[in-house]
XYZ file of C-alpha atoms in Angstrom:
592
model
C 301.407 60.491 116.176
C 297.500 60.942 116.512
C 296.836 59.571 112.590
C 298.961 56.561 114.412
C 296.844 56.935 117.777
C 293.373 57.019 115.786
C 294.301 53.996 113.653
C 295.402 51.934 116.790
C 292.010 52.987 118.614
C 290.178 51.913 115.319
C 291.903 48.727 115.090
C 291.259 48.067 118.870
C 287.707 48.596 118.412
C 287.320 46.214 115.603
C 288.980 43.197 117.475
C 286.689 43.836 120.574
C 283.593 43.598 117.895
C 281.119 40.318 118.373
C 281.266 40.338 115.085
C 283.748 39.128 112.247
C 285.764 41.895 110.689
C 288.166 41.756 107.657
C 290.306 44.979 106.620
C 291.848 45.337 103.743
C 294.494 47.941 102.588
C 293.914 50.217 99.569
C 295.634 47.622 97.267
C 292.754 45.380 98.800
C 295.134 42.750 100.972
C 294.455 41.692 104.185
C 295.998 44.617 106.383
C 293.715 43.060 109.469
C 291.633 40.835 111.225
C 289.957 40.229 114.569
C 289.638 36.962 116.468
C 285.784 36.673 115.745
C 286.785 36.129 112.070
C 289.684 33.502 112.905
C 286.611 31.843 115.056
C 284.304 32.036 112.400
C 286.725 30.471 109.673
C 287.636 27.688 111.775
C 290.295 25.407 110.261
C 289.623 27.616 107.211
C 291.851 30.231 109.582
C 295.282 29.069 108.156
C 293.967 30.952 104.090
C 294.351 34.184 106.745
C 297.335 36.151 106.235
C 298.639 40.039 106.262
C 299.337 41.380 102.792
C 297.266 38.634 100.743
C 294.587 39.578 98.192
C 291.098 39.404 99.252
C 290.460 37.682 95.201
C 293.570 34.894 96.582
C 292.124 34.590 99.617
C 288.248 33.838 98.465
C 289.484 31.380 95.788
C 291.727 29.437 98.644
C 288.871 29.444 100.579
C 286.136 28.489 97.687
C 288.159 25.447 96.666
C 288.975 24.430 99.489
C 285.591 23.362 99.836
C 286.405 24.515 103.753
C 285.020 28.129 103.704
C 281.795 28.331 101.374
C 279.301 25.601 100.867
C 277.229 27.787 99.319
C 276.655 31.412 97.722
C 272.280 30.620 96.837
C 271.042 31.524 93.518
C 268.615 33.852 95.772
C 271.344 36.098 97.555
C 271.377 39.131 96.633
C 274.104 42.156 96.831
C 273.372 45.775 96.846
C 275.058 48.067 95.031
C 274.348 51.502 94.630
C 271.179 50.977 95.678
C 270.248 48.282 93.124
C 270.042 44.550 93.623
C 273.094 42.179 92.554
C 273.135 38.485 92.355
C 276.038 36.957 93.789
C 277.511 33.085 93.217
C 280.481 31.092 93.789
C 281.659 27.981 92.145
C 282.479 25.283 94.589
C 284.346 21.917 93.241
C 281.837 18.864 92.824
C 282.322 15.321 94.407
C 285.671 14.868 91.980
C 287.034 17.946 93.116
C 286.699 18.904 89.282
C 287.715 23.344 90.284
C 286.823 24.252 86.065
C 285.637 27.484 86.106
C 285.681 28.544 89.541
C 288.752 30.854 89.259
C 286.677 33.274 86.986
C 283.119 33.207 89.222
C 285.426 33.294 92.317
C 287.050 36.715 91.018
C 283.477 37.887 90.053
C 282.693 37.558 93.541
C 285.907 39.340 94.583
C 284.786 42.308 92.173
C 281.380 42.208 93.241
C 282.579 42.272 97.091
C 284.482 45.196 96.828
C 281.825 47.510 95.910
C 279.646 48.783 98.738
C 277.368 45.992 98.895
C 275.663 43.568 101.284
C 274.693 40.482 100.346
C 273.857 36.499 102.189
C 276.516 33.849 102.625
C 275.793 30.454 103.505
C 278.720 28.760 105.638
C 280.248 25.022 105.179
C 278.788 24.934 108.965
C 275.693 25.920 107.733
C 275.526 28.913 109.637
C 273.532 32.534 107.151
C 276.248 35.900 107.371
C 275.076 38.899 106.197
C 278.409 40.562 104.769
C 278.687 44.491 104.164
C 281.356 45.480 102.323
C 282.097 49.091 102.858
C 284.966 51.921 101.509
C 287.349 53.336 103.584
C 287.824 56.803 103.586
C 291.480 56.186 103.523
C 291.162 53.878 101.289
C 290.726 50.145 101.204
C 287.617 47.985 102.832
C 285.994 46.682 105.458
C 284.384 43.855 105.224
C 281.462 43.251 108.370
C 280.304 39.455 108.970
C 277.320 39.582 111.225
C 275.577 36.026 112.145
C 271.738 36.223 110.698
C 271.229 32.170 111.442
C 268.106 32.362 113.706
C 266.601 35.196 111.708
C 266.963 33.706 108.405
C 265.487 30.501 110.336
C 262.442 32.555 110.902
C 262.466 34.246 107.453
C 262.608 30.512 105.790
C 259.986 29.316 107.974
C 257.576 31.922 107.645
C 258.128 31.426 103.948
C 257.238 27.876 103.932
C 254.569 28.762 106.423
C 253.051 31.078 103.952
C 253.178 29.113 100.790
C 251.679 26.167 102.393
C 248.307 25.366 103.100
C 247.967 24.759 106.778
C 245.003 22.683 106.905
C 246.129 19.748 104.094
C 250.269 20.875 104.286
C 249.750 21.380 100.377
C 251.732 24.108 98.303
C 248.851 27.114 98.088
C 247.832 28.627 95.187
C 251.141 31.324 95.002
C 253.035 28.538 94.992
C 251.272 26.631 92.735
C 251.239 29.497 90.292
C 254.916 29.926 91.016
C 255.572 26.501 89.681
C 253.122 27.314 86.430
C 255.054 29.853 85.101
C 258.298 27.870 85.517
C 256.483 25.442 83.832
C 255.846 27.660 80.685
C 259.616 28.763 80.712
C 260.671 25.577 80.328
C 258.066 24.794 77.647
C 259.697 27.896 75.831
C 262.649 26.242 76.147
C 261.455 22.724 74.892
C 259.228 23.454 71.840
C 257.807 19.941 72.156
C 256.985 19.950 75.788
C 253.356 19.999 77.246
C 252.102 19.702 80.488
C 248.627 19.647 82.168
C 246.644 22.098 84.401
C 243.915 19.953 86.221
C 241.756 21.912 88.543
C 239.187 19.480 90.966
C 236.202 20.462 92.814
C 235.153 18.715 95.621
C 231.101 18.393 95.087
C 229.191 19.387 97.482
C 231.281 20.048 100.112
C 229.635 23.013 101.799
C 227.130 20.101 102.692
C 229.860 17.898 104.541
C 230.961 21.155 106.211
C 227.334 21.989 107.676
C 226.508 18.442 108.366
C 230.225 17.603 110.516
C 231.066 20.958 111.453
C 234.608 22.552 109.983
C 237.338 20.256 111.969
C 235.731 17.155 110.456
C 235.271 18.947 106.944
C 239.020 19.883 107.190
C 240.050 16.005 107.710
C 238.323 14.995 104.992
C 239.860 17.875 102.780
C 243.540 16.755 104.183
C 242.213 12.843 103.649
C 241.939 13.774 99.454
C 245.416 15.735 99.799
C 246.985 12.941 100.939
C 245.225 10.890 97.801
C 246.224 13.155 95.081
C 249.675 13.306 96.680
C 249.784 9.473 95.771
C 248.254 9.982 92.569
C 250.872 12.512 91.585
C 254.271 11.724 90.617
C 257.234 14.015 92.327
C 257.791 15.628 89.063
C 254.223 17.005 89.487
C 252.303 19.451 91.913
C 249.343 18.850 93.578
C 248.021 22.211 95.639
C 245.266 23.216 97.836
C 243.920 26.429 96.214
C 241.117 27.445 98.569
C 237.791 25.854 100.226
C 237.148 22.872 98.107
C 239.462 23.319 95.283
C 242.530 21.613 94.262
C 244.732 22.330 91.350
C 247.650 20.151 90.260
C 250.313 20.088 87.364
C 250.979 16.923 85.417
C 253.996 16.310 84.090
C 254.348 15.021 80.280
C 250.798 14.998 79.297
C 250.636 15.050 75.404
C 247.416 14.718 74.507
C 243.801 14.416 75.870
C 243.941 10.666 76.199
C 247.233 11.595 78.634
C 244.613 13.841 81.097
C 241.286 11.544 80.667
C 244.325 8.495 82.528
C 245.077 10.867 84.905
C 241.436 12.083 85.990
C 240.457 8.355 85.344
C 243.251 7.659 88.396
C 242.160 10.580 90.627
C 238.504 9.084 90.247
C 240.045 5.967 91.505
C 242.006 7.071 94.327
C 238.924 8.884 95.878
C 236.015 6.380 94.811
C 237.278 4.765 98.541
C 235.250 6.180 101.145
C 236.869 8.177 103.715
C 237.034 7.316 107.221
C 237.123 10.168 109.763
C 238.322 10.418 113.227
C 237.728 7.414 115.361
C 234.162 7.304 115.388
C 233.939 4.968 112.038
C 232.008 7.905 110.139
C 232.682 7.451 106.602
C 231.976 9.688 103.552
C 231.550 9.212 100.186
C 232.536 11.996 98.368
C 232.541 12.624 94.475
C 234.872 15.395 92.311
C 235.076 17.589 89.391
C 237.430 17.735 86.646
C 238.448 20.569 84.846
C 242.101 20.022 82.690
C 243.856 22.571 80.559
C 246.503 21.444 78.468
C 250.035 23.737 78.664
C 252.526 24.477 75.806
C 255.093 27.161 74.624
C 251.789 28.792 73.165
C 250.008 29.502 76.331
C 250.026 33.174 77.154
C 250.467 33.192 80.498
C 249.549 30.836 83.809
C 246.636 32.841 84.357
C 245.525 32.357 81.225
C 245.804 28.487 81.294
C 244.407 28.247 85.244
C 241.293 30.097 83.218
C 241.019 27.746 81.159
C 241.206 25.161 83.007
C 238.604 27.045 85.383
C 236.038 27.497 82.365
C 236.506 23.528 81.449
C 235.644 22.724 85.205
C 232.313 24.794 84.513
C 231.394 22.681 81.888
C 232.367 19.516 83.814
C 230.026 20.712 86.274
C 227.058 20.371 84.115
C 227.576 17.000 82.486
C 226.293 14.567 85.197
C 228.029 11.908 83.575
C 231.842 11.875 83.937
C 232.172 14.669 85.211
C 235.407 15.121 83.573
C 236.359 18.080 80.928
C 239.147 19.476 78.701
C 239.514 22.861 77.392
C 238.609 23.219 73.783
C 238.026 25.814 71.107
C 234.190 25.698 71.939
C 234.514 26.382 75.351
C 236.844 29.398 73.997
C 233.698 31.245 72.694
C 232.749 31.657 76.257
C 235.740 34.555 76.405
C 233.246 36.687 73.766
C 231.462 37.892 76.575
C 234.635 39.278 78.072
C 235.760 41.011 74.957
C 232.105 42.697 75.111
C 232.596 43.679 78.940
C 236.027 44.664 77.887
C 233.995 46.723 75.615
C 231.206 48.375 78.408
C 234.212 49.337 80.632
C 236.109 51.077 78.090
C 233.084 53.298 77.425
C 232.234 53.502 81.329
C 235.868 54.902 81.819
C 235.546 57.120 79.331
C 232.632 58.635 80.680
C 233.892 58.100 84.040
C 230.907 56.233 84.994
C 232.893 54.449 87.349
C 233.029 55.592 91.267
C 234.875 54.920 94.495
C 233.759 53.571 97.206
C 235.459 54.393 100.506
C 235.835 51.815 103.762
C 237.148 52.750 107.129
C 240.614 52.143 108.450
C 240.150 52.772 112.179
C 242.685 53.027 114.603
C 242.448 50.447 117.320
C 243.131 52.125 120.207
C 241.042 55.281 120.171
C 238.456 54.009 117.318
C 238.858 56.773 115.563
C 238.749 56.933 111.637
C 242.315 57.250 110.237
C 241.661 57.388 107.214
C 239.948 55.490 103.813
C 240.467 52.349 101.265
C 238.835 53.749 98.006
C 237.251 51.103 96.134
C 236.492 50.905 92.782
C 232.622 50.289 91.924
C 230.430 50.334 88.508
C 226.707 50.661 88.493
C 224.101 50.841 91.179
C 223.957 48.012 93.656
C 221.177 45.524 93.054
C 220.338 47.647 89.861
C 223.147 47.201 86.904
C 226.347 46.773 89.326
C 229.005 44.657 87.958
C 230.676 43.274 90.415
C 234.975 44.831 91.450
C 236.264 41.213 91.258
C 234.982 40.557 87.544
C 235.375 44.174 86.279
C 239.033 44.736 87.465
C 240.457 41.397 86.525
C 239.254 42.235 82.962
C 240.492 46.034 82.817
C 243.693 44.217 84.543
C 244.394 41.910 81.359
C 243.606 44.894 79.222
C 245.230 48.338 78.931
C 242.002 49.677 80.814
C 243.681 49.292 84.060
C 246.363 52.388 83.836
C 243.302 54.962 82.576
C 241.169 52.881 85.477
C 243.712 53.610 88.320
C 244.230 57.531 86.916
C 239.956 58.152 87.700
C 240.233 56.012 91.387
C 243.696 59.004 91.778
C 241.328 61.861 90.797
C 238.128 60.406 92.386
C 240.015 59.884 96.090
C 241.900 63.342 95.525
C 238.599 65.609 94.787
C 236.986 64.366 98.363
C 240.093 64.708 99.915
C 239.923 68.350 98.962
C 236.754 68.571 101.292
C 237.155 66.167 103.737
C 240.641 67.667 105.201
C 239.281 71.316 105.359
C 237.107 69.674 108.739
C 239.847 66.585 109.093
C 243.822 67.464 108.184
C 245.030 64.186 108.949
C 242.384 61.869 107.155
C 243.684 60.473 103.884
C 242.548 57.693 101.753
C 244.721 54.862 100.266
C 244.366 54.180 96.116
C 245.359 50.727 95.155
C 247.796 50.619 92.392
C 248.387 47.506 89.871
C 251.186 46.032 89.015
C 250.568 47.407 85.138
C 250.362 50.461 85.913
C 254.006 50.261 87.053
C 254.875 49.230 83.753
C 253.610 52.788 82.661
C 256.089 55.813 83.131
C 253.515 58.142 83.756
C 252.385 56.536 87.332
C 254.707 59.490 88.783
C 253.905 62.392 86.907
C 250.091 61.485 87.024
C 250.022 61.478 90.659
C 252.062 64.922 90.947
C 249.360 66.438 88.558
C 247.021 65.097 91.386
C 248.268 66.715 94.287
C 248.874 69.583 92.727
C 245.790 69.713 90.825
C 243.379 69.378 93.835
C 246.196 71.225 96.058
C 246.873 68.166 98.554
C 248.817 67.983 100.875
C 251.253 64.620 100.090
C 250.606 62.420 102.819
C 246.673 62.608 102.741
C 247.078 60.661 99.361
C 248.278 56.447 100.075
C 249.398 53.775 97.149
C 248.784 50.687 98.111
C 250.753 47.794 96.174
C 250.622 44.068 96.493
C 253.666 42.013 97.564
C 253.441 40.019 94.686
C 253.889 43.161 92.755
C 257.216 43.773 94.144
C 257.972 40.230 93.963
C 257.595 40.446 89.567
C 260.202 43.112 89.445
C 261.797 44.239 92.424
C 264.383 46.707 90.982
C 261.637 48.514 88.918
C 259.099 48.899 91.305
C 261.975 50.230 94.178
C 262.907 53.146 91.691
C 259.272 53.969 90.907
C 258.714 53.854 94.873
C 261.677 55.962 95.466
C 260.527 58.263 93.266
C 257.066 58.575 94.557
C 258.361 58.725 98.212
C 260.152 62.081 97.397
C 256.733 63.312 96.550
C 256.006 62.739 100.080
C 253.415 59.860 99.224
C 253.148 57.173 101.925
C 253.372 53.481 100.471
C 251.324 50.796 102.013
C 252.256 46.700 101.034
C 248.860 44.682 101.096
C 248.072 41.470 101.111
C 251.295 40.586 102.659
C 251.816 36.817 103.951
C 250.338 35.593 100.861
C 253.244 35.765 98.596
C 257.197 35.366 98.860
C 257.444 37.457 101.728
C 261.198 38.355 102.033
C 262.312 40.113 105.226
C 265.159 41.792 103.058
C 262.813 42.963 99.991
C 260.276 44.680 102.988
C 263.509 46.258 104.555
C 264.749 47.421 100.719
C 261.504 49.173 99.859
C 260.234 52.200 101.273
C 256.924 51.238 102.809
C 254.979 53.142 105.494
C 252.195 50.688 105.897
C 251.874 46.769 105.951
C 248.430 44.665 105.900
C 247.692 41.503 106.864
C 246.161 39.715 104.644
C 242.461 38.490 105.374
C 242.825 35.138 105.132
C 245.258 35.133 108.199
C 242.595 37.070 109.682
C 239.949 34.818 109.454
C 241.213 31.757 110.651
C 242.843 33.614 114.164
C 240.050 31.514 116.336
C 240.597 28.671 114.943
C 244.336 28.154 114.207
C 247.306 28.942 116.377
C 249.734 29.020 113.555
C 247.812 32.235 112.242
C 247.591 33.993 115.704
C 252.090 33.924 115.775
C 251.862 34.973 111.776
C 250.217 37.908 112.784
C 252.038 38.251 115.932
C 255.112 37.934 113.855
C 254.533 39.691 110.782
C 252.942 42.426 113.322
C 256.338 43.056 115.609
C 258.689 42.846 112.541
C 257.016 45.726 110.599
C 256.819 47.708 113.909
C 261.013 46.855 114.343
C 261.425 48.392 110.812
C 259.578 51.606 111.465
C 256.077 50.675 109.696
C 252.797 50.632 110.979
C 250.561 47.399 110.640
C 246.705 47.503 109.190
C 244.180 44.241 109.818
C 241.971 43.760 106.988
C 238.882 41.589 107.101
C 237.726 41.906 110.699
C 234.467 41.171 110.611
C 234.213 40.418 114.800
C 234.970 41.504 117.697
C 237.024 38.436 119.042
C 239.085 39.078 115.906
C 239.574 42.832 116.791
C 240.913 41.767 120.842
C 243.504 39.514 119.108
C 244.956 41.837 116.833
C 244.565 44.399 119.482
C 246.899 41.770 121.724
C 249.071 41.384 118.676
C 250.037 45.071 118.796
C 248.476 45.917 115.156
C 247.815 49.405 114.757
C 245.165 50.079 112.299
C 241.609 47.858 111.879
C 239.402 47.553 108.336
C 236.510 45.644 108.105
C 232.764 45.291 107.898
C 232.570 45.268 112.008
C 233.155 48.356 111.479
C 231.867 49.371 108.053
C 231.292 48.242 104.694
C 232.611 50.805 102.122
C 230.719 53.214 101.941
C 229.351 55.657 99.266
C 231.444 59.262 99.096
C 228.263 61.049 100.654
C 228.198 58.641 103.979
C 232.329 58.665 104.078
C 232.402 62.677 103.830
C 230.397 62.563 107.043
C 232.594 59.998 108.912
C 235.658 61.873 107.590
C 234.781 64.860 108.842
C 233.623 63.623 112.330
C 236.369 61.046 112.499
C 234.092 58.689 114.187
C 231.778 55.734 113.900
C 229.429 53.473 115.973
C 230.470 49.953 115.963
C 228.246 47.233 116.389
């Protein structure tokens, strides 16, 4: 009489739920249902009946064309704590149902494993559906209405991948669409494609001499140009400042990219016309073009290329135009002999880290430390982070390079939080070193090395590195959080920022990238980013770091947007370990 009692009370509760509930019985049919489902299927409600199977009822419902419009490519289930893709066949436009049967009962099976996973409704409403085991046995099957946040997740998406000031895919998009290019080139032996880079000349000058809202015009005035120049098989991006990159479609040879630089020249030989006060500008370009095939290594590698050809371009005052070529690859022998210098700098751990404050907003006091990689003696023999990491990062000099930035961070550590328990300092970590098993056991040799305690000791990874191999990096990040190390996402708003992904991995700390940062004065769209990005982290238990203030009208607004933490030269510029022992150990520092 109670079992009878509890299941009534249980079955009362569900149908007063907002949202839609399906039950089924440990033989997986429908045992029951609540009205917010029969709502939610509309006419799709007659499939619903006691004692059917949940694999008859989803295929009724698939072909029907009535239920599902869509299962994307990009929703994923989770199962046992990994990431499954889920998809359902839906007939085409001659109701043609071929194969849906099997991916329909693929579905089924994948549904009735404890999993959650995105549905996309014929009404064009987003469900997240959890699928969860009875204790009794059977399932219940939660379908909660994510529309207006998926809205938001889709537009911040676009918003991020775009270029606000020409509307122009940015340069993680544009890279996005280079490596699909070189998968399909895999696929197609005899496919090629071109990487044209384009410098606007002198355009610091037009910036100076107009001021930056003018400059911008004329920067969204050539976007609009190359857009016309393009074809829609091709991409044309805004990268950053004053350079453009685009991908050409079917270019086979060089006489293929000189036509298409020859009609880029063309489209912006026109003067452009700005604002209403008949100013006009002349402007000229640069031309750098790498040609793509299944032989190209990587996008990098061909966006280098590209970059080295623009160079050259650069110092012929005639066309201005140039291709990659096997001359111009002799340049790369002075990054094999760099390649060389770092090796033995590593080895004789010649390299150093430099440490920047992350201050907390509210109180000013130091929190804690970014270490920062540096080689040589400023003004002296230094060689500068962005050159020397991105050549130990297409080497295997980055893993030994992030092990001596562990050690370095961990022996001040040992000193600093004898005055200071709570100051820690936060190690970036590459996306190789992931690749390397050991990332985990070196960093427990660390701590217990140096006797630290765990959460003095921050990784710091950049969404993009998630992005590569989600399922990989959320083990290794598991792992490293039952060490008791605190994870902090960087960069974030620069890549594919998915809401689920952030909520899937284990982070303590999010920053805001710099270039959001930088343009709060100036552009609305920024200021509700950070707003944005700011109060969703805080929702999901993280707390939120600006980097790049370099003002204080940029620290009031991130201060109004609730951000917790503040890094940037207003306060300090990273300083050696000497100067950052004595602001560890005081906690403060005078800003300016």
């Amino acid at each position: 009489m109670q079992a009878g009692q509890g299941l009534n009370a249980l079955l009362s509760a569900i149908d007063s739920l907002p949202d839609a509930v399906l039950v089924l019985d440990s033989n997986d049919r429908v045992s029951h249902y609540n009205a917010a489902l029969v709502t939610l299927y509309g006419d799709a409600a007659r499939f619903l009946a006691i004692g059917k199977t949940f694999a008859d009822l989803i295929s009724e419902l698939a072909v029907s064309g009535q239920r599902y419009r869509a299962l994307p490519e990009s929703a994923n289930a989770l199962r046992d704590g990994k990431r499954r893709r889920v998809a359902v066949a839906l007939p085409d436009d001659n109701n043609d149902i071929s194969g849906t049967t099997q991916i329909v009962r693929s579905l089924a099976l994948h549904a009735l494993a404890p999993c959650d996973y995105e549905e996309l409704t014929a009404e064009g409403r987003w469900l997240h559906v959890a699928t969860r085991q009875v204790p009794q046995g059977g399932h219940i099957i939660i379908h909660h209405d994510i529309t207006i946040w998926k809205a938001r997740e889709l537009q911040l998406e676009h918003t991020v991948l775009h270029d606000p000031e020409t509307g122009l895919p940015n340069r993680t998009l544009f890279m996005d669409r280079l490596a699909q290019e070189l998968r399909r080139c895999a696929r197609d032996r005899d496919r090629k494609f071109g990487v044209v880079l384009i410098d606007v000349d002198r355009f610091r000058i037009i910036n100076q001499d107009l001021g930056p809202e003018k400059a911008s015009a004329v920067l969204a005035a050539v976007a609009r140009r190359l857009e016309r120049v393009g074809r829609p098989s091709d991409t044309v991006a805004h990268l950053e400042g004053d350079a453009f990159g685009c991908l050409i479609d079917g270019v086979l040879d060089e006489r293929d990219a000189y036509d298409f630089a020859r009609r880029v020249n063309q489209a912006l030989g026109e003067p452009i016309r700005i604002d209403t006060q008949d100013i006009e500008i002349k402007i000229s370009i640069t031309i750098g073009i790498a040609i793509g095939n299944r032989l190209a290594s990587s996008g990098g590698d061909l966006v280098r290329d590209a970059s080295i050809a623009l160079s050259r371009a650069k110092d012929d005052p005639g066309t201005k135009v140039a291709i990659f070529d096997s001359v111009m690859q002799n340049t790369t022998l002075t990054r094999y002999r760099l390649d060389t210098r770092l090796r033995q700098a590593i080895r004789r751990k010649e390299l150093r880290l430099a440490y920047q404050p992350i201050v907390e907003i509210e109180t000013f006091r130091v929190a804690g430390f970014e270490g920062l990689a540096r080689w040589g003696r400023e003004g002296v023999d230094a060689v500068t982070p962005t050159i020397f990491v991105e050549v130990a990062e297409q080497s295997d000099l980055i893993v030994p390079l992030g092990r001596l930035a562990l050690e370095s961070a961990a022996r001040e550590l040992t000193t600093w939080i004898e005055h200071n328990p709570d100051i820690f300092v936060t190690v970036n970590i590459s996306p190789r070193q992931f690749d390397e098993h050991d990332l985990v056991k070196d960093l427990k040799n660390v701590i217990e090395d140096f006797s630290l305690p765990r959460e003095s000791l921050h990784l710091e990874i950049t969404e993009s590195t998630v992005v590569e191999n989600p399922e990989k990096v959320a083990e290794a990040l598991a792992e490293l959080k039952r060490l008791g190390v605190r994870i902090c996402i960087d960069d974030f708003g620069t890549g594919y920022s998915s809401l689920h992904l952030l909520q899937a991995m284990p982070y303590d700390v999010l920053k805001i990238d710099r270039s959001f940062i930088s343009t709060l004065d100036s552009s609305p769209r920024s200021q509700i980013i950070v707003e944005t990005i700011t109060e969703m982290a805080h929702r999901i238990g993280m707390r939120v770091v600006a980097e790049g203030i370099e003002r204080h009208d940029q620290l009031a607004m991130i201060r109004r947007a609730g951000c917790d933490f503040a890094q940037g030269c207003l306060f300090a510029p990273a300083l050696e370990a000497e100067e950052a022992a004595r602001v560890a150990i005081s906690g403060r520092l005078e800003v300016g």
